[in-house]
Coordinates of C-alpha atoms and ligand atoms in Angstrom, one line a residue:
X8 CA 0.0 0.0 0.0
X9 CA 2.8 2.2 1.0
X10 CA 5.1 2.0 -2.2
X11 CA 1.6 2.0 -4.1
X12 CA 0.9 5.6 -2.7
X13 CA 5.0 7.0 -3.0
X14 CA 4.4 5.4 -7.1
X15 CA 1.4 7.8 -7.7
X16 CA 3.2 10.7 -6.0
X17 CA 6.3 10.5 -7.9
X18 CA 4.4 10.7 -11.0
X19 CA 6.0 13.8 -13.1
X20 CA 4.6 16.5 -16.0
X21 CA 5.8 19.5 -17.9
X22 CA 3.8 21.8 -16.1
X23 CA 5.2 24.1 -14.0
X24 CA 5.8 23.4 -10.5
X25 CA 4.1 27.2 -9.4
X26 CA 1.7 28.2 -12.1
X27 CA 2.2 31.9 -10.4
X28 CA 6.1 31.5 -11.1
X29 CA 5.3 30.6 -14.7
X30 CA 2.6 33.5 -15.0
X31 CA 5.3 36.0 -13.7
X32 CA 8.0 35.0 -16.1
X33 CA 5.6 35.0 -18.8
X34 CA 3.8 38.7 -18.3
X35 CA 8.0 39.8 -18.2
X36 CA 8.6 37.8 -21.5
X37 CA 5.8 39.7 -23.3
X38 CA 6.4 43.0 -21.9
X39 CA 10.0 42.7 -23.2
X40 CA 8.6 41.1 -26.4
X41 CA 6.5 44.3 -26.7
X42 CA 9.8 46.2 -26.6
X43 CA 11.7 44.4 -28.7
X44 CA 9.3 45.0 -31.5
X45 CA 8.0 48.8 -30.8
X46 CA 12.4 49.6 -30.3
X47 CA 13.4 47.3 -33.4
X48 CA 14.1 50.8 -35.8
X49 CA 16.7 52.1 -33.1
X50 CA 19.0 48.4 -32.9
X51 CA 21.4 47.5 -35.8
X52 CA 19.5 45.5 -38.2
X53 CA 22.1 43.0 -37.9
X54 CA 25.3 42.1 -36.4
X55 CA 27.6 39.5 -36.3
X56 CA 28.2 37.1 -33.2
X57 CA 31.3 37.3 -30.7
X58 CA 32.9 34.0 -30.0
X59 CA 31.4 33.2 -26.7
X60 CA 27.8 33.8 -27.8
X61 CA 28.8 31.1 -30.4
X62 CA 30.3 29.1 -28.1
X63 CA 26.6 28.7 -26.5
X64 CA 25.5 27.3 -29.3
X65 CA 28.4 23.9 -28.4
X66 CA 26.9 23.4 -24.9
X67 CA 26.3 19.6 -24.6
X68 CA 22.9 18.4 -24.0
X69 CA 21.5 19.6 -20.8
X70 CA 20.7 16.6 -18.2
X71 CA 19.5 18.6 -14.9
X72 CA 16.8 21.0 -14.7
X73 CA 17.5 24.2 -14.7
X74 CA 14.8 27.7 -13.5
X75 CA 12.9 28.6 -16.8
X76 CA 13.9 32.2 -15.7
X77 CA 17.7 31.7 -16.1
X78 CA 16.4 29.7 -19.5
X79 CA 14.9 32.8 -20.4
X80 CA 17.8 34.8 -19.6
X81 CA 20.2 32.3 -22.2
X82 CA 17.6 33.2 -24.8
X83 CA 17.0 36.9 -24.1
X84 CA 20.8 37.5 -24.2
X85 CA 22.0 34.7 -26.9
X86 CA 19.3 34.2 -29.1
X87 CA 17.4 37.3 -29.1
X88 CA 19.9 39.3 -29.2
X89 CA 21.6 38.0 -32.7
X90 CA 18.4 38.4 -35.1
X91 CA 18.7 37.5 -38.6
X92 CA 17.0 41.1 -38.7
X93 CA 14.2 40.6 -41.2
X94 CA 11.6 42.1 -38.8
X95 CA 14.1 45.8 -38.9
X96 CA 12.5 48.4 -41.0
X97 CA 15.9 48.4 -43.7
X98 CA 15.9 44.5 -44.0
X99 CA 15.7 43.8 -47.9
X100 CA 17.2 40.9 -48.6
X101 CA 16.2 37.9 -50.2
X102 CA 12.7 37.8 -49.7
X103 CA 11.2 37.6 -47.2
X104 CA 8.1 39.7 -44.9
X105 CA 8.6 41.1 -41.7
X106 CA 6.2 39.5 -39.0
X107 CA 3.9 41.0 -37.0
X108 CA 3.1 40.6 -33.2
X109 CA -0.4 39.9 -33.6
X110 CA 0.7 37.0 -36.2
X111 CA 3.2 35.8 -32.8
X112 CA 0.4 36.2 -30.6
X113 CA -1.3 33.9 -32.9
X114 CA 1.6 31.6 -33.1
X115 CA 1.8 31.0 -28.9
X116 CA -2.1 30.9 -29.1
X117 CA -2.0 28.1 -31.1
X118 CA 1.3 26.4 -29.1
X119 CA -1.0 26.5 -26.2
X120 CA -3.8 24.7 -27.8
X121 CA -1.1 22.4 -28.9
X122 CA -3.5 21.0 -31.5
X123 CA -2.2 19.1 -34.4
X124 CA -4.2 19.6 -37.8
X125 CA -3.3 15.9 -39.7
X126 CA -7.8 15.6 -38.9
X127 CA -9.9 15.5 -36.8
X128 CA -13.3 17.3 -35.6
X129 CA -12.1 20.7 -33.8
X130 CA -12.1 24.6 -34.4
X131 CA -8.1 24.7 -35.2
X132 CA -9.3 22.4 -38.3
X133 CA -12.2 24.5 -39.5
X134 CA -10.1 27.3 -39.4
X135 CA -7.3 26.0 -41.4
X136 CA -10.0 25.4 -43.9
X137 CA -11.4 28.7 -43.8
X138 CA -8.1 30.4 -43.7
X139 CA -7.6 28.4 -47.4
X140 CA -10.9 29.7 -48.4
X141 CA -9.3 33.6 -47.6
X142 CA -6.9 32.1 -50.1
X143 CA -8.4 31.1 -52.8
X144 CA -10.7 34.5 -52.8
X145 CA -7.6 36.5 -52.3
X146 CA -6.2 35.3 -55.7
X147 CA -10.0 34.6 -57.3
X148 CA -10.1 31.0 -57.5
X149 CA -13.6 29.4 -57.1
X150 CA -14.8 28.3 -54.1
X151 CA -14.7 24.6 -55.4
X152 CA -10.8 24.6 -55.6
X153 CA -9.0 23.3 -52.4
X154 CA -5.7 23.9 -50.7
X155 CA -3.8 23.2 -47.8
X156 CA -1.0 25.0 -45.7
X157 CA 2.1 24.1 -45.5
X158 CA 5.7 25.0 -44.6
X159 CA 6.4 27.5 -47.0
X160 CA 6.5 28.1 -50.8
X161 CA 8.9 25.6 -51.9
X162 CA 6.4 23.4 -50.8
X163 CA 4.2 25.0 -52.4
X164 CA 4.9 24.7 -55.3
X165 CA 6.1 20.8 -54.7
X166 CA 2.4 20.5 -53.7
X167 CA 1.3 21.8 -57.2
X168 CA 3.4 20.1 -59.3
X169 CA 3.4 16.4 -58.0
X170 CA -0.7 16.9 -59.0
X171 CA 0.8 18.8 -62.4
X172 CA 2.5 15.1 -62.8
X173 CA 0.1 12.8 -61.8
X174 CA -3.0 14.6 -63.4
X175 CA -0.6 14.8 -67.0
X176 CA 1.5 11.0 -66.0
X177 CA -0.8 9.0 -68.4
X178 CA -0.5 6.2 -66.2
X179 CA -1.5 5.8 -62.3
X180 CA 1.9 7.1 -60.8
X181 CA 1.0 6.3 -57.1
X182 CA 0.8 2.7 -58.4
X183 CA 3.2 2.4 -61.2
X184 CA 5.9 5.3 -60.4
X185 CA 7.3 7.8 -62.7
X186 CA 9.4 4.7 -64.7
X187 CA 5.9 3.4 -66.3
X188 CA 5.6 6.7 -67.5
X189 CA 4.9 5.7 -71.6
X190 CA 6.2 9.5 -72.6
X191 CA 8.8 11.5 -70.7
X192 CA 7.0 14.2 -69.3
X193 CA 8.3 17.9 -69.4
X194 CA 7.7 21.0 -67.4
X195 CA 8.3 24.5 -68.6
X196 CA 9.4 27.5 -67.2
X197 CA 11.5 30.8 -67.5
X198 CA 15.1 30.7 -66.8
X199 CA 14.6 33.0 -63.9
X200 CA 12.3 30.3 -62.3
X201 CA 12.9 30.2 -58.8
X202 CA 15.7 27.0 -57.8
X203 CA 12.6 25.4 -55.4
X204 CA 11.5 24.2 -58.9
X205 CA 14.8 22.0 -59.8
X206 CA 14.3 20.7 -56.5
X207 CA 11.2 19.7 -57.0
X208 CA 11.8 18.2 -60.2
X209 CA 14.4 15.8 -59.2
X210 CA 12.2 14.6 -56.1
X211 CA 9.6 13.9 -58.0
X212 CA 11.4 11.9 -60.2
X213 CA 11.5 13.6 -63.2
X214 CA 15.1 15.1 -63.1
X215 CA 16.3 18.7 -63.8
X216 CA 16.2 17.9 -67.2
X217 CA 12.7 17.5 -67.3
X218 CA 12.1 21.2 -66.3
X219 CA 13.0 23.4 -69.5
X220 CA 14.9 26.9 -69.1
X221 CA 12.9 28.9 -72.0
X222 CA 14.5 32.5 -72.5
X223 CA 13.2 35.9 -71.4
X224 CA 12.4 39.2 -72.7
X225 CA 13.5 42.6 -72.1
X226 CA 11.8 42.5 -68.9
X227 CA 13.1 39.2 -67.7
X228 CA 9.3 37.8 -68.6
X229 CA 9.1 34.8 -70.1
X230 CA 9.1 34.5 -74.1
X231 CA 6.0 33.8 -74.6
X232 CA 7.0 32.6 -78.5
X233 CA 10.0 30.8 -78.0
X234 CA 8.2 28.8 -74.9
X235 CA 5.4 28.0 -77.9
X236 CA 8.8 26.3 -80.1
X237 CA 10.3 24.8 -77.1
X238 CA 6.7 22.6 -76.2
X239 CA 6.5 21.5 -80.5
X240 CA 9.8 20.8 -80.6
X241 CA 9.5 18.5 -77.6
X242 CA 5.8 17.0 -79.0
X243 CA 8.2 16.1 -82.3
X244 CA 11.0 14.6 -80.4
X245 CA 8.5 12.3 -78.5
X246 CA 8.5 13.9 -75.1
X247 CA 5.2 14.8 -73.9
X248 CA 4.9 18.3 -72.4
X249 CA 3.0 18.6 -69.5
X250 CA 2.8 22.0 -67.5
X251 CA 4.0 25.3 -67.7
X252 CA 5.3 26.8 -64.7
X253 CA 4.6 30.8 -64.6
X254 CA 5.9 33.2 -62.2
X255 CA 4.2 35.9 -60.9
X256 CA 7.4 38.1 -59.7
X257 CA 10.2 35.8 -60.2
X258 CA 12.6 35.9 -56.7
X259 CA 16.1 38.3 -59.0
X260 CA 13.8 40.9 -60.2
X261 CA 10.2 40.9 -59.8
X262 CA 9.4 40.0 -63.2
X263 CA 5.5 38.8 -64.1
X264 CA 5.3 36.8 -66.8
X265 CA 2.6 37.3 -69.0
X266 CA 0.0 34.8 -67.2
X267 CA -3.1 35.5 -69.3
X268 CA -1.0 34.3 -72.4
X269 CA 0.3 31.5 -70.8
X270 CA -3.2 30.4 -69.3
X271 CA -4.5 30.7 -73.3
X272 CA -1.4 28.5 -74.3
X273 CA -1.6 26.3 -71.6
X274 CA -5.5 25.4 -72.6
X275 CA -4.8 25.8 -76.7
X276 CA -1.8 22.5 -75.7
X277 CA -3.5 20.9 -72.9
X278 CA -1.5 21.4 -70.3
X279 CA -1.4 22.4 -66.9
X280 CA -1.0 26.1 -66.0
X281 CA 1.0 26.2 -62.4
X282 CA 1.8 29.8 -61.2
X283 CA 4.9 30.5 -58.8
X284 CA 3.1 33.2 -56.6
X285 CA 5.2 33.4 -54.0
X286 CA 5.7 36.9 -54.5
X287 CA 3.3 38.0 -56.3
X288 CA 0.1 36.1 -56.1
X289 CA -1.1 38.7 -53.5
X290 CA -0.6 41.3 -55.9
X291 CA -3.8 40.4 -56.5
X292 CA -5.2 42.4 -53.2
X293 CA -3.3 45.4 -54.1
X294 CA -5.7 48.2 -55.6
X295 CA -3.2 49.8 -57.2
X296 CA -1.4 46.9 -59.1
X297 CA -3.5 44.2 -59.4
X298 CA -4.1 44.0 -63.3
X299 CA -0.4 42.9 -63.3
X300 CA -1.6 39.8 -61.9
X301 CA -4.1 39.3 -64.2
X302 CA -4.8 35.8 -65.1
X303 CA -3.4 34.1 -62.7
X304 CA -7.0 32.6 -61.7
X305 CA -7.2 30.9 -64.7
X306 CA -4.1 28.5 -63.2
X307 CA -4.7 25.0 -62.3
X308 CA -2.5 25.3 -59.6
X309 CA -1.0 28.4 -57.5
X310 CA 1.8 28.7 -54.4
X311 CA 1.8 31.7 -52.3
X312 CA 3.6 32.3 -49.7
X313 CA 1.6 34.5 -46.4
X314 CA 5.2 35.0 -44.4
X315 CA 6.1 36.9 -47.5
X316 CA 3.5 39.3 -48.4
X317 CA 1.0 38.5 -45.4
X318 CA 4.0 39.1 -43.2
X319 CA 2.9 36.0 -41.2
X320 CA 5.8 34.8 -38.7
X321 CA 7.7 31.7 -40.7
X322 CA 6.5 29.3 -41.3
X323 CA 3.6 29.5 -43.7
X324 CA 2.9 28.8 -47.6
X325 CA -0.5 27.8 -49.6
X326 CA -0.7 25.4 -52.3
X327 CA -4.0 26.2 -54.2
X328 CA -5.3 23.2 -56.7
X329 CA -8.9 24.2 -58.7
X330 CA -9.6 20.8 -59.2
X331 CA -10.3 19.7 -55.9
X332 CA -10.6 16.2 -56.9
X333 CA -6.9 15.9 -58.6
X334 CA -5.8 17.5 -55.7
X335 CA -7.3 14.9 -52.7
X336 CA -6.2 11.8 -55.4
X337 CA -2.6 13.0 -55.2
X338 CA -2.1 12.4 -51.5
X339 CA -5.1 11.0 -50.0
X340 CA -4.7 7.2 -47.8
X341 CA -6.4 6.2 -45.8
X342 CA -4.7 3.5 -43.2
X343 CA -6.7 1.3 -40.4
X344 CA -5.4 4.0 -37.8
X345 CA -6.9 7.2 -39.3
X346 CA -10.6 6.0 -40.2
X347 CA -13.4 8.2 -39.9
X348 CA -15.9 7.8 -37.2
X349 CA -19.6 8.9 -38.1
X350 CA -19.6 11.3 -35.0
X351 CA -17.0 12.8 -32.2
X352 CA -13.4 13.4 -32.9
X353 CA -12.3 11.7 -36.4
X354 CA -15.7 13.0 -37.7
X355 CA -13.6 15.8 -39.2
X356 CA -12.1 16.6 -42.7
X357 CA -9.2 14.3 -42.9
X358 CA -6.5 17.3 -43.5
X359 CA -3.3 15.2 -44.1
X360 CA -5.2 14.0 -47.5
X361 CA -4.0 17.2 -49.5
X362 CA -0.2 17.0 -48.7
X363 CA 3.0 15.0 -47.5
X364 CA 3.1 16.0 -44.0
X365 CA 0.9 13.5 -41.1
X366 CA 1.1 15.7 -38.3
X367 CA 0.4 19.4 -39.4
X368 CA 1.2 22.4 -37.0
X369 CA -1.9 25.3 -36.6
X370 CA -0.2 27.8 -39.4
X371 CA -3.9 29.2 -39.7
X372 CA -4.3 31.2 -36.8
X373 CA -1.8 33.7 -36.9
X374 CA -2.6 34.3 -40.7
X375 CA -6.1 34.4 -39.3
X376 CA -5.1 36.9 -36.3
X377 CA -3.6 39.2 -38.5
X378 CA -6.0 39.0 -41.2
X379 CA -9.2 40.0 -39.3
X380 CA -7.1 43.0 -36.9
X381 CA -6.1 44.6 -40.0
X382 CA -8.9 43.8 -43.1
X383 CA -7.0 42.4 -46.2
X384 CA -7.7 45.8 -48.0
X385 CA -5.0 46.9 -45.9
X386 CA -2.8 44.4 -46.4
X387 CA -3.5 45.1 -50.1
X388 CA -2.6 48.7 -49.3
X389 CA 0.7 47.9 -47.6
X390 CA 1.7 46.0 -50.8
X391 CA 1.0 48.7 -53.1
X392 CA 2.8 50.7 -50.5
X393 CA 6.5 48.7 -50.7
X394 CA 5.7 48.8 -54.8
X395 CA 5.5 52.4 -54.3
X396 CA 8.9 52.6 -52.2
X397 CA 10.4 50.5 -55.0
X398 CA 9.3 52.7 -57.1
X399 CA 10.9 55.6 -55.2
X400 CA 14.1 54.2 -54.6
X401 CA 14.8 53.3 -58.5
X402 CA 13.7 56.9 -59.0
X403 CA 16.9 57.7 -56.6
X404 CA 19.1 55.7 -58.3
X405 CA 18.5 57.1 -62.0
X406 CA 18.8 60.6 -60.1
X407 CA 22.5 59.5 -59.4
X408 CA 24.8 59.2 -61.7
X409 CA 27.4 57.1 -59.7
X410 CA 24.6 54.4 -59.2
X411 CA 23.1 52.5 -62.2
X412 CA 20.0 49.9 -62.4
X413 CA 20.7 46.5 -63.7
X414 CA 17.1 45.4 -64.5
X415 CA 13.4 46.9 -64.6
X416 CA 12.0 47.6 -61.6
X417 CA 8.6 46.1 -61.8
X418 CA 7.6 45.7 -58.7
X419 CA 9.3 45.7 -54.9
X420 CA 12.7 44.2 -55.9
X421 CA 15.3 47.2 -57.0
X422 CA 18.5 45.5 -58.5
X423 CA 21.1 48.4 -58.8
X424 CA 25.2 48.8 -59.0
X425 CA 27.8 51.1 -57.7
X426 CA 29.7 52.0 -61.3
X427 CA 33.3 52.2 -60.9
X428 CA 34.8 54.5 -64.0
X429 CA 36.8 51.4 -66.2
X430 CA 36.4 48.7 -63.9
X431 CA 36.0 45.0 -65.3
X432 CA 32.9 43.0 -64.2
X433 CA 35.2 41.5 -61.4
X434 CA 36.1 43.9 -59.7
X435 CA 32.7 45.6 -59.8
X436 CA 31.5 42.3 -58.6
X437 CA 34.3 42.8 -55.9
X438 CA 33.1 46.5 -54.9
X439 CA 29.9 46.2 -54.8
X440 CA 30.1 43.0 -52.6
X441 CA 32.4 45.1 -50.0
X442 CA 29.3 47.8 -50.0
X443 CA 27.0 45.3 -49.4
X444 CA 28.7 43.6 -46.7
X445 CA 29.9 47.0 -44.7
X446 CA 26.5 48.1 -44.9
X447 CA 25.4 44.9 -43.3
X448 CA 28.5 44.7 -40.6
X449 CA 27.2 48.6 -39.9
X450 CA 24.0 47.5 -39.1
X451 CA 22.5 50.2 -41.3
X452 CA 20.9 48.3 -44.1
X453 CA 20.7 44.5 -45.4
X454 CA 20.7 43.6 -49.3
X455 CA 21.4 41.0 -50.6
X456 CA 23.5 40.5 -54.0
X457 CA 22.6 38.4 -57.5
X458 CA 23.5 37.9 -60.7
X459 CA 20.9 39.4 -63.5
X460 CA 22.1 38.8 -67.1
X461 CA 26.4 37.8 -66.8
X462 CA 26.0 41.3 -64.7
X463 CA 26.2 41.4 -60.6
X464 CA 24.0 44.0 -58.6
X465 CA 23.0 44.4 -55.3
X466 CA 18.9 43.9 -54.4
X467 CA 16.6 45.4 -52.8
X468 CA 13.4 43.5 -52.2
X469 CA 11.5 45.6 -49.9
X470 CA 8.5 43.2 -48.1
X471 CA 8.9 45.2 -45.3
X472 CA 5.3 46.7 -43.7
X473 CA 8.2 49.5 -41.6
X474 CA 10.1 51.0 -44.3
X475 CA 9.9 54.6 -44.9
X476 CA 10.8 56.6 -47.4
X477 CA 13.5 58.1 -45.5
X478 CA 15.4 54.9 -45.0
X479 CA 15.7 54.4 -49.1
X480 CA 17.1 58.1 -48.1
X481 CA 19.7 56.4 -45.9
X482 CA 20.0 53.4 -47.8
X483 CA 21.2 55.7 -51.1
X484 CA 23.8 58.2 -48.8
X485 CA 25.1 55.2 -47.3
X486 CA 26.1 53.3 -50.3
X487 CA 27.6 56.4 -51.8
X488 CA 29.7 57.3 -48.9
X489 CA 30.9 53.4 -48.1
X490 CA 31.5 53.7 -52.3
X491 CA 33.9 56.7 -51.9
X492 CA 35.5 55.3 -48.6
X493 CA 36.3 52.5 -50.5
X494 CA 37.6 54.0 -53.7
X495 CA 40.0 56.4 -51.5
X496 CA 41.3 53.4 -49.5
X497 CA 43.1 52.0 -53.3
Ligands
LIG508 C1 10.4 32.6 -51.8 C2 10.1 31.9 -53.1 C3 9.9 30.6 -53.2 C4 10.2 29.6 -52.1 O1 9.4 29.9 -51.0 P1 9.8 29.6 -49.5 O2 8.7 30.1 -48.7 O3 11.1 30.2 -49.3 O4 9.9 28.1 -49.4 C5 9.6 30.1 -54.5 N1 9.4 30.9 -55.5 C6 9.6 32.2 -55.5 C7 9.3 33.0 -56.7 C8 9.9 32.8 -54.3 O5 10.2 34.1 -54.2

């Protein structure tokens, strides 16, 4: 009786010993989390790590229990300290959006509720659904289509095209594989089609090869014309093309392709019509800019990407399909663990059907947070806003004659260069990195760099709800005065 009692009392949890302890730490947490992002503007945007802060990162794994409050204390001084610095109004590289502490609120909401949306009948579930309805009405698609969240828009797009495949295969891939494929199948796209793509390609078993480069215009759009050659000459050769891949602001420049043309070529050949929206699908909220997105609801298949453009805390993509039925005959299975029941918990929708993933984390409700606070017309605002500041700062850079753009701005991605009077591409490759990188180390402004055409150039994507004017302003006067500090120095 007496060891049957001490057994029950030494049972042990994850809760906290003192709830009143844990609600302490917690209101300090958020206060200083409230501080951290109202104060964000007046820190570096980034800076690099001393040695013993890295050294942190080597401790071995922890065996004793140590007070959350001195765990709080590692993070607040090692972690939270070192940001990549993509939430700091003159971030701009890559691309990437900027968060939001409503979206974070959402994301420790949905932590707490801990729920896991693979199925099942609760409110996390319906809201995931409904959060992919907000989707597919953001970028017109019908009510009919489906969708599902997932980690991001690489997968995405891997959503879309495994149902390009199977839907164009010919022959039941999920039984047979892609090696009873009669025809080799190929996918088309621009050569400025982002590298997730390739990736995708080769996992699904199709190979790079499979996905063909076709050239671009002017504007770094696809050619609309030589992409027409490219799918006859393959139909000749015996290959059987099977999707075109179009991007709506490809990731170097911002470039749309034409979508409406593509969507008429894609239904004149029969094929499948995926658009790349990770950048630009929500252009189709924007008042100001929205025809440039026109046609993209006339795709079988879309990715956007909500912690770009929706500035959603990472992580969170959309894969959109219109034929819901291609879509759920893709992925669905159904094993003797993960039957429905006619009422009570697995009476749900089944979520893990439209995807790879089992377990799925509650994505929705900070998209869903943010979404209702603010109204997506201003959302749609704020991205006609950055195109605006893009806009601006190109306008800056024609103003100056030691600064020159290397591609048309289009939409919120600037691509410029620091000429040097003479200088090979090298060594302006070589300059223009050094600008880059002291402006990072100075914690003033982050670009990134790329190549656009054999010629290197600095970006600026700006998916940034806190830029101003003023800090394109700072961003300009910077780069000329690390430019001349540079050219004195040889
Ligand atoms: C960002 C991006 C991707 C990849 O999306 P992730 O969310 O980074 O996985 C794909 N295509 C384009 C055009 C992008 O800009």
């Amino acid at each position: 009786m007496d060891t049957l009692q001490e057994a029950k009392v030494a049972d042990e949890t994850l809760d906290p010993p003192d709830w009143a302890d844990m609600q302490a730490l917690s209101h300090r947490v958020v206060d200083d989390a409230i501080g951290y992002l109202r104060d964000v503007r007046e820190r570096p945007v980034w800076r690099g790590m001393p040695d013993e802060v890295r050294a942190f990162f080597s401790a071995p794994l922890p065996r004793e229990p140590a007070p959350i409050a001195d765990v709080y204390g590692d993070v607040a001084r090692n972690v939270m300290a070192y940001p990549m610095g993509n939430i700091h109004p003159r971030f701009w590289s890559w691309y990437m959006g900027s968060s939001n502490f409503t979206g974070a609120l959402g994301d420790f909401l949905a932590a707490i509720q801990g729920s896991n949306l693979g199925g099942g009948n609760h409110a996390a579930g319906l809201m995931d659904s409904q959060v992919v309805d907000w989707c597919k009405e953001m970028v017109g698609f019908p009510a009919s289509a489906s969708g599902t969240l997932v980690s991001g828009g690489s997968m995405a797009n891997i959503i879309g095209l495994t149902v390009a495949r199977n839907a164009k295969a010919g022959v039941d891939v999920r039984e047979r594989g892609v090696g009873a494929i009669p025809r080799p199948l190929r996918f088309y796209a621009s050569d400025q089609v982002h590298s997730c793509h390739r990736k995708a390609m080769e996992a699904l078993g199709l190979g790079n090869r499979a996905l063909q480069r076709v050239s671009t215009d002017a504007n770094l759009r696809i050619d609309v014309d030589a992409l027409r050659t490219a799918i006859a000459e393959d139909r000749a050769a015996g290959f059987k093309p099977a999707c075109i891949i179009g991007t709506a602001g490809t990731v170097n420049t911002g470039a749309i392709d034409d979508l409406q043309a593509l969507a008429a070529l894609a239904a004149e050949e029969d094929l499948w019509f995926h658009v790349d929206g990770c950048i630009g699908a929500l252009i189709a909220i924007a008042p100001e800019n929205r025809s440039l997105v026109a046609g993209i609801e006339q795709a079988h298949s879309i990715a956007l990407d909500p912690h770009k453009w929706l500035h959603a805390p990472f992580e969170a993509g959309c894969a959109l399909v219109r034929d819901a039925s291609a879509h759920r005959n893709t992925f669905a299975v159904t094993p003797e663990y993960l039957e429905s029941t006619p009422r009570g918990l697995a009476s749900g929708q089944w979520l893990h059907d439209y995807g790879l993933q089992t377990s799925r984390g509650f994505r929705a409700l900070k998209i869903w947070m943010a979404l209702r606070e603010h109204g997506v017309e201003k959302f749609g605002r704020l991205i006609d806003q950055n195109i605006a500041q893009a806009g601006y700062l190109t306008e800056l850079i024609r103003a100056d004659p030691v600064l020159e753009l290397t591609a048309p701005t289009t939409i919120n991605i600037v691509c410029f260069r620091h000429r040097l009077e003479g200088a090979s591409e090298e060594r302006l490759k070589a300059f223009n990195t050094e600008i880059m990188l002291r402006l990072q180390e100075e914690g003033s402004a982050a670009l990134s760099d790329t190549t656009v055409r054999g010629r290197h150039c600095l970006r600026v994507a700006i998916t940034n709800h806190r830029t101003r004017r003023d800090d394109l302003d700072l961003l300009v006067r910077e780069t000329l005065r690390i430019g001349k500090e540079i050219e004195a120095a040889v």
